[in-house]
Amino acid sequence: MPWPLRWSARILTVLLALALVLAGVLVHTVRQSFPQVEGTLRLPGLTGNVEIYRDKNGIPHIYAGNSEDLFMAQGFVHAQDRFWEMDFRRHVTAGRLSELFGTATLDNDKAIRTMGWRRVAEQELTELTERTKRYLDAYAKGVNAWLAANPNASDRSLEYSVLKVQNGGYTPEPWTPLDSVSWLKAMAWDLRSNLEDEIDRALALTKLPPERVEQLYPGYPYDRHDPIVTVGAVVKEVYDQRADPRPPREERTGARVLAQAAQALKAVPSTMSTAERDGIGSNSWVVSGDHTVSGKPLLANDPHLSAQMPSVWYQTGLHCRELSDACSYDVTGFSFSGVPGVVIGHTDKIAWGFTNLGPDVADLFLEKVDGDTYLYRGERVPLEVRQEKIEVAGGRPVTITVRATRHGPLVNEVMGAVKPSGEANAVALSWTALTPGRTADAIFALNEAGDWNEFRAAAALFDVPAQNLVYADTSGTIGYQAPGRIPVRENGDGTVPVPGWTGEYDWKTAPIPYDQLPSVRNPAEGYIVTANNAVIDPSRYAPLLTKDWSYGFRSQRILDRLKEEIGKGKLDAAAMSRIQQDDHNGLAATLVPALMEVSLAGPSAQARQLLDGWDGAQGLDSAPAAYFNAVWRHLLRLTFHDELPEAARPSGGDRWYEVVGQLLNSPGDPFWDDVTTEERVEERDDILRQALASAYRELTELLGDDVKAWRWGDLHRLTLTHQTLGTSGIGPIESLFNRGPLAVAGNKDAVNATGWNVLEDYAITSVPSMRMVLDLSDLDKSQWINLTGASGHAFHDNYWDQAAVWARGELLPMRSKPESVKKAAAHTLKLTP
């Protein structure tokens, strides 16, 4: 988990943890919680036998005779390997972390309760199909069967043994379908699009005039970086990929409450992505059989999320022994522990991958609140008010008052009330995920889809978070579909917080209709690339999706690499994997020439020679990559920190590639001037020279005086941090659960997107959280890798056995056929009624 869960460092806790290690009790405690993976177990509630085959990496393939038994067994297996993670997640989504960790997580709970994730999930659960409800119930029965068989803390996992010292009275509750549905809200929050950009723009406007803020948010470079969809338009209320483009549609406070709102939003735990948003994204692409060795499609996917232990993903296969109406699943892929089904993967006929579409699905409305009323269209309207009671381990319960306008909950009030004034004094959050949806239905529908039409029907249910879906099937079809609930605004473009009291910026009742969202089947070029880049040029598409796309450096690099590979001949899975590992820096071609032209003397001039002729590769042994990224870090600090509010300072994503690229053409632009030096006006070359020198000084301190011996891998390292206890602040406990560091190639907006935050250091914060390459000529030849491993149990053989393989850029076999699964099985467990 990327935010610190700092417990009070009690001497007793430290001593006990050390005592456990020194006395050898730890070994017994750890092994006691390892799951049984051999033999036979009785699972009350099953209607027939279930077999679970695990390979040497602990990846389970489950075989059952009906769907309910299949998902019940999945719940049992998830609990075997990952129950602490599941239990923690449901406390996050319910705003109940303080029941586990005390006052340290109270702000997190206040933020979640204010938004009411679980309240929305309760409404959502009632709207799901009866079939989905049955499967959720079956999954919960499987979890609870495991929980009933493991009543003691030491039976469940090491985390519970450690927690017992701090919170001895805690006992996990039975799992419920609501716990599974609520997790989808956390997924939606972490992939929520441009909310931080909206706040940052507004905060920047409190310091700078609009025209200078616009420089920090340049438009998408359609002339250099292709969008996902290059054909079609909406015709007669339906998106038609054969249509000619239609003309583009025509297209603007209170600093304290915005800062408060920003603080409140930062208090929301990020379960999948890092706290900084720049660079978070994913890659996926699909290539038709016209360009492949086999004559059938290839599909690649690697979602970029936070680096955490264990990985957010759990690999599994869910197989009906015979496909029928009673049992319609034969699916292999990546699941979320706590949620039944497979989120990304393939059935026996189709395959799909996700990247974040990133539409603008959240807006901040400035409100004028007076007492328990707010102003709307000239009238005082009562606020919606409710009380939320938060239980706190080791302390008294805390009750908060949650207030909301028609636009949503007042998020700034999470951190304390704002005194009324004549100006806007509150901020409400409108977000599509605060309306009940059917994403749970979509998962089961995707998992049994057999062709393009069934896939599109399933995608229509996937309302939040909106994702780019790429598709391929064994018949040779490839495709792309943009799903999701995307609001239509009466006015405005969602880029900055807007007045709520006028009513002129409200959302219309209905979102963009699904049939109007971009969709492409079998494009002429024979490939589709998505990497959070713009979906479609607005000159051919009128509904506003967002103005805050990723800027297309990754997507264009993938396109260029694909064209290069196709130019050499037909593609195979190895070529797809090589592209996933591409570590080229997309800024190098723009920034290096400018750096080389600056007059420079002294030892930093020697370091600059590293960049002469550098091809932009960012491998582990690269000295140029180490120096270039250090220069980039200091360049951003020197250029923008003097004028931007702290919350709006750059963390280094590709938006800043575009900003700096444009500034390089304006040597006298005011952003180059350091306003803290009153007697001097700096220009571009002054800042570039300072950045080169500052980077040299920093790296000599970190890596030594021999510039040729510098290595990017000595700076750019990944520590796999346990999402809860790994940031406890107690060294002996953290050492039990954290692993690494690992040196890893790549960079924030390389295709191999190993992100880091220039505001902090070079440590890796976001990663390709998994990788897969699917071969539709023979799905059994597909390959995959997870960031850590199948197990959530510290010291288990499968706790982080995939991490070194992942870091080397290698993949494991992704078996799915019964004969290959059974042949590779290292363990077989039979579940009986």
PDB file of C-alpha atoms in Angstrom, residues 579-817:
ATOM      1  CA  ILE A 579       8.039  -4.735 -27.256  1.00  0.00           C
ATOM      2  CA  GLN A 580       6.740  -5.015 -23.678  1.00  0.00           C
ATOM      3  CA  GLN A 581      10.355  -4.718 -22.527  1.00  0.00           C
ATOM      4  CA  ASP A 582      11.150  -1.644 -24.618  1.00  0.00           C
ATOM      5  CA  ASP A 583      12.807   0.890 -22.285  1.00  0.00           C
ATOM      6  CA  HIS A 584      13.329   3.790 -24.694  1.00  0.00           C
ATOM      7  CA  ASN A 585      12.956   7.288 -23.216  1.00  0.00           C
ATOM      8  CA  GLY A 586      10.514   9.281 -25.337  1.00  0.00           C
ATOM      9  CA  LEU A 587      11.867  12.644 -24.180  1.00  0.00           C
ATOM     10  CA  ALA A 588      15.506  11.994 -25.033  1.00  0.00           C
ATOM     11  CA  ALA A 589      15.300  13.012 -28.693  1.00  0.00           C
ATOM     12  CA  THR A 590      13.836  16.381 -27.670  1.00  0.00           C
ATOM     13  CA  LEU A 591      15.825  17.262 -24.553  1.00  0.00           C
ATOM     14  CA  VAL A 592      19.309  15.873 -25.279  1.00  0.00           C
ATOM     15  CA  PRO A 593      20.020  18.206 -28.253  1.00  0.00           C
ATOM     16  CA  ALA A 594      19.114  21.212 -26.103  1.00  0.00           C
ATOM     17  CA  LEU A 595      21.361  19.978 -23.283  1.00  0.00           C
ATOM     18  CA  MET A 596      24.280  19.421 -25.655  1.00  0.00           C
ATOM     19  CA  GLU A 597      24.116  23.015 -26.950  1.00  0.00           C
ATOM     20  CA  VAL A 598      24.449  24.671 -23.534  1.00  0.00           C
ATOM     21  CA  SER A 599      27.871  26.143 -22.721  1.00  0.00           C
ATOM     22  CA  LEU A 600      29.217  24.119 -19.815  1.00  0.00           C
ATOM     23  CA  ALA A 601      32.489  23.924 -17.927  1.00  0.00           C
ATOM     24  CA  GLY A 602      33.826  21.844 -15.080  1.00  0.00           C
ATOM     25  CA  PRO A 603      33.230  18.197 -14.191  1.00  0.00           C
ATOM     26  CA  SER A 604      29.568  18.214 -15.223  1.00  0.00           C
ATOM     27  CA  ALA A 605      30.752  18.689 -18.811  1.00  0.00           C
ATOM     28  CA  GLN A 606      32.384  15.264 -18.582  1.00  0.00           C
ATOM     29  CA  ALA A 607      29.112  13.777 -17.389  1.00  0.00           C
ATOM     30  CA  ARG A 608      27.246  15.424 -20.249  1.00  0.00           C
ATOM     31  CA  GLN A 609      29.425  13.537 -22.716  1.00  0.00           C
ATOM     32  CA  LEU A 610      27.541  10.426 -21.638  1.00  0.00           C
ATOM     33  CA  LEU A 611      24.557  11.783 -23.576  1.00  0.00           C
ATOM     34  CA  ASP A 612      26.462  12.320 -26.823  1.00  0.00           C
ATOM     35  CA  GLY A 613      25.070   9.683 -29.191  1.00  0.00           C
ATOM     36  CA  TRP A 614      22.856   8.076 -26.549  1.00  0.00           C
ATOM     37  CA  ASP A 615      19.953   6.213 -28.160  1.00  0.00           C
ATOM     38  CA  GLY A 616      17.523   6.709 -25.256  1.00  0.00           C
ATOM     39  CA  ALA A 617      17.756   3.128 -23.972  1.00  0.00           C
ATOM     40  CA  GLN A 618      17.333   2.798 -20.208  1.00  0.00           C
ATOM     41  CA  GLY A 619      18.818  -0.562 -19.352  1.00  0.00           C
ATOM     42  CA  LEU A 620      20.219  -1.495 -15.962  1.00  0.00           C
ATOM     43  CA  ASP A 621      23.845  -0.801 -16.927  1.00  0.00           C
ATOM     44  CA  SER A 622      23.206   2.493 -18.697  1.00  0.00           C
ATOM     45  CA  ALA A 623      25.235   5.431 -17.410  1.00  0.00           C
ATOM     46  CA  PRO A 624      23.537   7.875 -19.835  1.00  0.00           C
ATOM     47  CA  ALA A 625      20.111   6.830 -18.520  1.00  0.00           C
ATOM     48  CA  ALA A 626      21.210   7.455 -14.942  1.00  0.00           C
ATOM     49  CA  TYR A 627      22.503  10.922 -15.769  1.00  0.00           C
ATOM     50  CA  PHE A 628      19.647  11.910 -18.088  1.00  0.00           C
ATOM     51  CA  ASN A 629      16.980  11.020 -15.524  1.00  0.00           C
ATOM     52  CA  ALA A 630      18.845  12.914 -12.817  1.00  0.00           C
ATOM     53  CA  VAL A 631      19.005  15.954 -15.124  1.00  0.00           C
ATOM     54  CA  TRP A 632      15.272  15.605 -15.790  1.00  0.00           C
ATOM     55  CA  ARG A 633      14.515  15.489 -12.064  1.00  0.00           C
ATOM     56  CA  HIS A 634      16.504  18.662 -11.376  1.00  0.00           C
ATOM     57  CA  LEU A 635      15.217  20.428 -14.477  1.00  0.00           C
ATOM     58  CA  LEU A 636      11.612  20.063 -13.311  1.00  0.00           C
ATOM     59  CA  ARG A 637      12.464  21.229  -9.805  1.00  0.00           C
ATOM     60  CA  LEU A 638      14.420  24.257 -11.008  1.00  0.00           C
ATOM     61  CA  THR A 639      11.807  25.267 -13.580  1.00  0.00           C
ATOM     62  CA  PHE A 640       8.519  24.870 -11.712  1.00  0.00           C
ATOM     63  CA  HIS A 641       8.946  24.656  -7.949  1.00  0.00           C
ATOM     64  CA  ASP A 642       9.425  28.393  -7.510  1.00  0.00           C
ATOM     65  CA  GLU A 643       5.969  29.241  -8.887  1.00  0.00           C
ATOM     66  CA  LEU A 644       3.655  26.260  -8.505  1.00  0.00           C
ATOM     67  CA  PRO A 645       1.853  25.327  -5.269  1.00  0.00           C
ATOM     68  CA  GLU A 646       3.310  22.220  -3.693  1.00  0.00           C
ATOM     69  CA  ALA A 647       0.293  20.083  -4.619  1.00  0.00           C
ATOM     70  CA  ALA A 648       0.621  21.027  -8.310  1.00  0.00           C
ATOM     71  CA  ARG A 649       4.354  20.421  -8.724  1.00  0.00           C
ATOM     72  CA  PRO A 650       5.414  17.908 -11.374  1.00  0.00           C
ATOM     73  CA  SER A 651       6.043  14.297 -10.407  1.00  0.00           C
ATOM     74  CA  GLY A 652       7.403  13.599 -13.862  1.00  0.00           C
ATOM     75  CA  GLY A 653       4.829  12.065 -16.209  1.00  0.00           C
ATOM     76  CA  ASP A 654       4.588  12.483 -19.957  1.00  0.00           C
ATOM     77  CA  ARG A 655       2.509  15.637 -19.680  1.00  0.00           C
ATOM     78  CA  TRP A 656       5.699  17.284 -18.520  1.00  0.00           C
ATOM     79  CA  TYR A 657       7.555  15.870 -21.540  1.00  0.00           C
ATOM     80  CA  GLU A 658       5.159  17.881 -23.673  1.00  0.00           C
ATOM     81  CA  VAL A 659       5.312  21.000 -21.457  1.00  0.00           C
ATOM     82  CA  VAL A 660       9.111  21.133 -21.392  1.00  0.00           C
ATOM     83  CA  GLY A 661       9.314  20.246 -25.086  1.00  0.00           C
ATOM     84  CA  GLN A 662       7.324  23.377 -25.891  1.00  0.00           C
ATOM     85  CA  LEU A 663       9.230  25.551 -23.418  1.00  0.00           C
ATOM     86  CA  LEU A 664      12.538  24.603 -25.038  1.00  0.00           C
ATOM     87  CA  ASN A 665      11.380  26.586 -28.084  1.00  0.00           C
ATOM     88  CA  SER A 666      10.930  29.727 -25.933  1.00  0.00           C
ATOM     89  CA  PRO A 667      14.267  30.552 -24.246  1.00  0.00           C
ATOM     90  CA  GLY A 668      12.839  33.614 -22.522  1.00  0.00           C
ATOM     91  CA  ASP A 669       9.577  32.128 -21.263  1.00  0.00           C
ATOM     92  CA  PRO A 670       8.767  33.298 -17.691  1.00  0.00           C
ATOM     93  CA  PHE A 671       8.742  29.701 -16.438  1.00  0.00           C
ATOM     94  CA  TRP A 672      12.521  29.570 -16.926  1.00  0.00           C
ATOM     95  CA  ASP A 673      12.999  32.462 -14.531  1.00  0.00           C
ATOM     96  CA  ASP A 674      13.575  31.595 -10.889  1.00  0.00           C
ATOM     97  CA  VAL A 675      11.379  34.169  -9.152  1.00  0.00           C
ATOM     98  CA  THR A 676      13.239  33.660  -5.868  1.00  0.00           C
ATOM     99  CA  THR A 677      16.352  35.338  -7.353  1.00  0.00           C
ATOM    100  CA  GLU A 678      15.132  38.923  -7.371  1.00  0.00           C
ATOM    101  CA  GLU A 679      18.192  40.510  -8.960  1.00  0.00           C
ATOM    102  CA  ARG A 680      18.418  38.120 -11.888  1.00  0.00           C
ATOM    103  CA  VAL A 681      16.161  36.862 -14.649  1.00  0.00           C
ATOM    104  CA  GLU A 682      17.099  33.331 -15.690  1.00  0.00           C
ATOM    105  CA  GLU A 683      16.490  32.000 -19.161  1.00  0.00           C
ATOM    106  CA  ARG A 684      16.357  28.504 -20.634  1.00  0.00           C
ATOM    107  CA  ASP A 685      20.099  27.852 -20.880  1.00  0.00           C
ATOM    108  CA  ASP A 686      20.670  29.020 -17.304  1.00  0.00           C
ATOM    109  CA  ILE A 687      18.236  26.401 -16.005  1.00  0.00           C
ATOM    110  CA  LEU A 688      19.541  23.668 -18.288  1.00  0.00           C
ATOM    111  CA  ARG A 689      23.082  24.424 -17.104  1.00  0.00           C
ATOM    112  CA  GLN A 690      22.030  24.315 -13.459  1.00  0.00           C
ATOM    113  CA  ALA A 691      20.169  21.036 -14.004  1.00  0.00           C
ATOM    114  CA  LEU A 692      23.242  19.441 -15.590  1.00  0.00           C
ATOM    115  CA  ALA A 693      25.433  20.572 -12.704  1.00  0.00           C
ATOM    116  CA  SER A 694      22.950  19.627  -9.961  1.00  0.00           C
ATOM    117  CA  ALA A 695      22.467  16.182 -11.460  1.00  0.00           C
ATOM    118  CA  TYR A 696      26.226  15.652 -11.581  1.00  0.00           C
ATOM    119  CA  ARG A 697      26.622  16.637  -7.922  1.00  0.00           C
ATOM    120  CA  GLU A 698      23.778  14.361  -6.841  1.00  0.00           C
ATOM    121  CA  LEU A 699      25.041  11.318  -8.727  1.00  0.00           C
ATOM    122  CA  THR A 700      28.613  11.710  -7.553  1.00  0.00           C
ATOM    123  CA  GLU A 701      27.281  11.561  -3.995  1.00  0.00           C
ATOM    124  CA  LEU A 702      25.101   8.547  -4.757  1.00  0.00           C
ATOM    125  CA  LEU A 703      27.219   6.600  -7.275  1.00  0.00           C
ATOM    126  CA  GLY A 704      30.773   7.932  -7.080  1.00  0.00           C
ATOM    127  CA  ASP A 705      33.096  10.124  -9.175  1.00  0.00           C
ATOM    128  CA  ASP A 706      33.557   7.763 -12.123  1.00  0.00           C
ATOM    129  CA  VAL A 707      30.730   8.853 -14.411  1.00  0.00           C
ATOM    130  CA  LYS A 708      31.249   5.935 -16.781  1.00  0.00           C
ATOM    131  CA  ALA A 709      30.596   3.533 -13.895  1.00  0.00           C
ATOM    132  CA  TRP A 710      27.184   4.996 -13.113  1.00  0.00           C
ATOM    133  CA  ARG A 711      24.343   2.498 -13.609  1.00  0.00           C
ATOM    134  CA  TRP A 712      20.652   3.278 -13.931  1.00  0.00           C
ATOM    135  CA  GLY A 713      19.924   0.043 -12.096  1.00  0.00           C
ATOM    136  CA  ASP A 714      21.790   1.323  -9.033  1.00  0.00           C
ATOM    137  CA  LEU A 715      19.306   4.187  -8.762  1.00  0.00           C
ATOM    138  CA  HIS A 716      16.137   2.722 -10.213  1.00  0.00           C
ATOM    139  CA  ARG A 717      15.249  -0.012  -7.753  1.00  0.00           C
ATOM    140  CA  LEU A 718      12.077  -1.692  -6.617  1.00  0.00           C
ATOM    141  CA  THR A 719      11.295  -2.671  -3.043  1.00  0.00           C
ATOM    142  CA  LEU A 720       8.240  -4.894  -2.835  1.00  0.00           C
ATOM    143  CA  THR A 721       6.425  -3.360   0.096  1.00  0.00           C
ATOM    144  CA  HIS A 722       3.690  -5.167   1.967  1.00  0.00           C
ATOM    145  CA  GLN A 723       0.534  -3.147   1.510  1.00  0.00           C
ATOM    146  CA  THR A 724      -0.138  -2.797   5.247  1.00  0.00           C
ATOM    147  CA  LEU A 725       2.545  -3.985   7.656  1.00  0.00           C
ATOM    148  CA  GLY A 726       5.327  -3.119   5.236  1.00  0.00           C
ATOM    149  CA  THR A 727       4.939   0.549   6.166  1.00  0.00           C
ATOM    150  CA  SER A 728       4.311   0.024   9.878  1.00  0.00           C
ATOM    151  CA  GLY A 729       7.352   2.067  10.849  1.00  0.00           C
ATOM    152  CA  ILE A 730       8.678  -0.874  12.881  1.00  0.00           C
ATOM    153  CA  GLY A 731      11.783  -2.232  11.182  1.00  0.00           C
ATOM    154  CA  PRO A 732      11.649  -5.840  12.443  1.00  0.00           C
ATOM    155  CA  ILE A 733       8.024  -6.179  11.341  1.00  0.00           C
ATOM    156  CA  GLU A 734       8.660  -4.608   7.938  1.00  0.00           C
ATOM    157  CA  SER A 735      11.540  -7.030   7.367  1.00  0.00           C
ATOM    158  CA  LEU A 736       9.167  -9.953   7.816  1.00  0.00           C
ATOM    159  CA  PHE A 737       6.980  -8.907   4.894  1.00  0.00           C
ATOM    160  CA  ASN A 738       8.940  -6.693   2.467  1.00  0.00           C
ATOM    161  CA  ARG A 739      11.231  -8.075  -0.221  1.00  0.00           C
ATOM    162  CA  GLY A 740      13.907  -6.657  -2.517  1.00  0.00           C
ATOM    163  CA  PRO A 741      15.243  -4.331  -3.709  1.00  0.00           C
ATOM    164  CA  LEU A 742      15.389  -5.357  -7.354  1.00  0.00           C
ATOM    165  CA  ALA A 743      17.117  -3.326 -10.042  1.00  0.00           C
ATOM    166  CA  VAL A 744      14.717  -2.862 -12.963  1.00  0.00           C
ATOM    167  CA  ALA A 745      15.132  -1.262 -16.383  1.00  0.00           C
ATOM    168  CA  GLY A 746      12.717   1.223 -17.916  1.00  0.00           C
ATOM    169  CA  ASN A 747      11.223   4.510 -16.842  1.00  0.00           C
ATOM    170  CA  LYS A 748       7.959   6.224 -16.102  1.00  0.00           C
ATOM    171  CA  ASP A 749       6.732   6.631 -19.666  1.00  0.00           C
ATOM    172  CA  ALA A 750       8.732   3.991 -21.434  1.00  0.00           C
ATOM    173  CA  VAL A 751       6.756   1.010 -22.684  1.00  0.00           C
ATOM    174  CA  ASN A 752       8.408  -0.863 -19.799  1.00  0.00           C
ATOM    175  CA  ALA A 753       6.793   1.667 -17.494  1.00  0.00           C
ATOM    176  CA  THR A 754       8.636   1.442 -14.196  1.00  0.00           C
ATOM    177  CA  GLY A 755       7.548   4.743 -12.679  1.00  0.00           C
ATOM    178  CA  TRP A 756       9.267   6.948 -10.125  1.00  0.00           C
ATOM    179  CA  ASN A 757       8.496  10.284  -8.533  1.00  0.00           C
ATOM    180  CA  VAL A 758      10.901  13.145  -9.262  1.00  0.00           C
ATOM    181  CA  LEU A 759       9.671  14.857  -6.092  1.00  0.00           C
ATOM    182  CA  GLU A 760      11.140  12.036  -4.028  1.00  0.00           C
ATOM    183  CA  ASP A 761      13.974   9.951  -5.507  1.00  0.00           C
ATOM    184  CA  TYR A 762      14.565   7.307  -8.173  1.00  0.00           C
ATOM    185  CA  ALA A 763      12.890   4.412  -6.364  1.00  0.00           C
ATOM    186  CA  ILE A 764      10.260   2.605  -8.400  1.00  0.00           C
ATOM    187  CA  THR A 765       6.677   3.341  -7.348  1.00  0.00           C
ATOM    188  CA  SER A 766       4.591   1.960 -10.226  1.00  0.00           C
ATOM    189  CA  VAL A 767       5.175  -1.016 -12.470  1.00  0.00           C
ATOM    190  CA  PRO A 768       3.730  -3.286 -15.126  1.00  0.00           C
ATOM    191  CA  SER A 769       1.839  -5.179 -12.414  1.00  0.00           C
ATOM    192  CA  MET A 770       1.598  -8.229 -14.643  1.00  0.00           C
ATOM    193  CA  ARG A 771       2.342  -9.092 -18.244  1.00  0.00           C
ATOM    194  CA  MET A 772       0.687 -11.511 -20.615  1.00  0.00           C
ATOM    195  CA  VAL A 773       0.997 -12.446 -24.282  1.00  0.00           C
ATOM    196  CA  LEU A 774      -1.920 -14.488 -25.616  1.00  0.00           C
ATOM    197  CA  ASP A 775      -1.598 -16.656 -28.716  1.00  0.00           C
ATOM    198  CA  LEU A 776      -4.959 -17.277 -30.376  1.00  0.00           C
ATOM    199  CA  SER A 777      -3.519 -20.001 -32.619  1.00  0.00           C
ATOM    200  CA  ASP A 778      -3.107 -22.145 -29.506  1.00  0.00           C
ATOM    201  CA  LEU A 779      -4.105 -20.516 -26.233  1.00  0.00           C
ATOM    202  CA  ASP A 780      -2.053 -23.116 -24.387  1.00  0.00           C
ATOM    203  CA  LYS A 781       1.058 -21.453 -25.833  1.00  0.00           C
ATOM    204  CA  SER A 782       0.195 -18.168 -24.138  1.00  0.00           C
ATOM    205  CA  GLN A 783       2.527 -16.689 -21.523  1.00  0.00           C
ATOM    206  CA  TRP A 784       2.186 -14.588 -18.392  1.00  0.00           C
ATOM    207  CA  ILE A 785       3.969 -13.274 -15.321  1.00  0.00           C
ATOM    208  CA  ASN A 786       2.852 -11.735 -12.043  1.00  0.00           C
ATOM    209  CA  LEU A 787       4.781  -9.112 -10.084  1.00  0.00           C
ATOM    210  CA  THR A 788       5.226 -11.193  -6.923  1.00  0.00           C
ATOM    211  CA  GLY A 789       3.618 -14.618  -6.626  1.00  0.00           C
ATOM    212  CA  ALA A 790       0.444 -16.556  -5.980  1.00  0.00           C
ATOM    213  CA  SER A 791       0.812 -16.705  -2.219  1.00  0.00           C
ATOM    214  CA  GLY A 792       0.167 -13.930   0.256  1.00  0.00           C
ATOM    215  CA  HIS A 793       1.944 -15.855   3.023  1.00  0.00           C
ATOM    216  CA  ALA A 794       5.349 -14.443   3.945  1.00  0.00           C
ATOM    217  CA  PHE A 795       8.134 -17.044   3.599  1.00  0.00           C
ATOM    218  CA  HIS A 796       6.007 -19.332   1.424  1.00  0.00           C
ATOM    219  CA  ASP A 797       7.867 -20.579  -1.658  1.00  0.00           C
ATOM    220  CA  ASN A 798       5.353 -18.762  -3.875  1.00  0.00           C
ATOM    221  CA  TYR A 799       5.370 -15.472  -1.936  1.00  0.00           C
ATOM    222  CA  TRP A 800       7.610 -13.692  -4.456  1.00  0.00           C
ATOM    223  CA  ASP A 801       8.979 -16.422  -6.680  1.00  0.00           C
ATOM    224  CA  GLN A 802       7.869 -14.630  -9.873  1.00  0.00           C
ATOM    225  CA  ALA A 803       9.491 -11.299  -8.959  1.00  0.00           C
ATOM    226  CA  ALA A 804      12.991 -12.025 -10.266  1.00  0.00           C
ATOM    227  CA  VAL A 805      11.528 -13.522 -13.453  1.00  0.00           C
ATOM    228  CA  TRP A 806       9.365 -10.414 -13.862  1.00  0.00           C
ATOM    229  CA  ALA A 807      12.343  -8.100 -13.305  1.00  0.00           C
ATOM    230  CA  ARG A 808      14.320  -9.902 -16.027  1.00  0.00           C
ATOM    231  CA  GLY A 809      11.429  -9.390 -18.444  1.00  0.00           C
ATOM    232  CA  GLU A 810      10.688 -13.082 -18.812  1.00  0.00           C
ATOM    233  CA  LEU A 811       7.331 -14.864 -18.932  1.00  0.00           C
ATOM    234  CA  LEU A 812       5.990 -18.184 -17.650  1.00  0.00           C
ATOM    235  CA  PRO A 813       3.798 -20.683 -19.527  1.00  0.00           C
ATOM    236  CA  MET A 814       0.091 -19.797 -19.261  1.00  0.00           C
ATOM    237  CA  ARG A 815      -1.402 -23.275 -19.471  1.00  0.00           C
ATOM    238  CA  SER A 816      -5.135 -23.734 -19.907  1.00  0.00           C
ATOM    239  CA  LYS A 817      -5.775 -27.106 -21.547  1.00  0.00           C
TER     240      LYS A 817
END
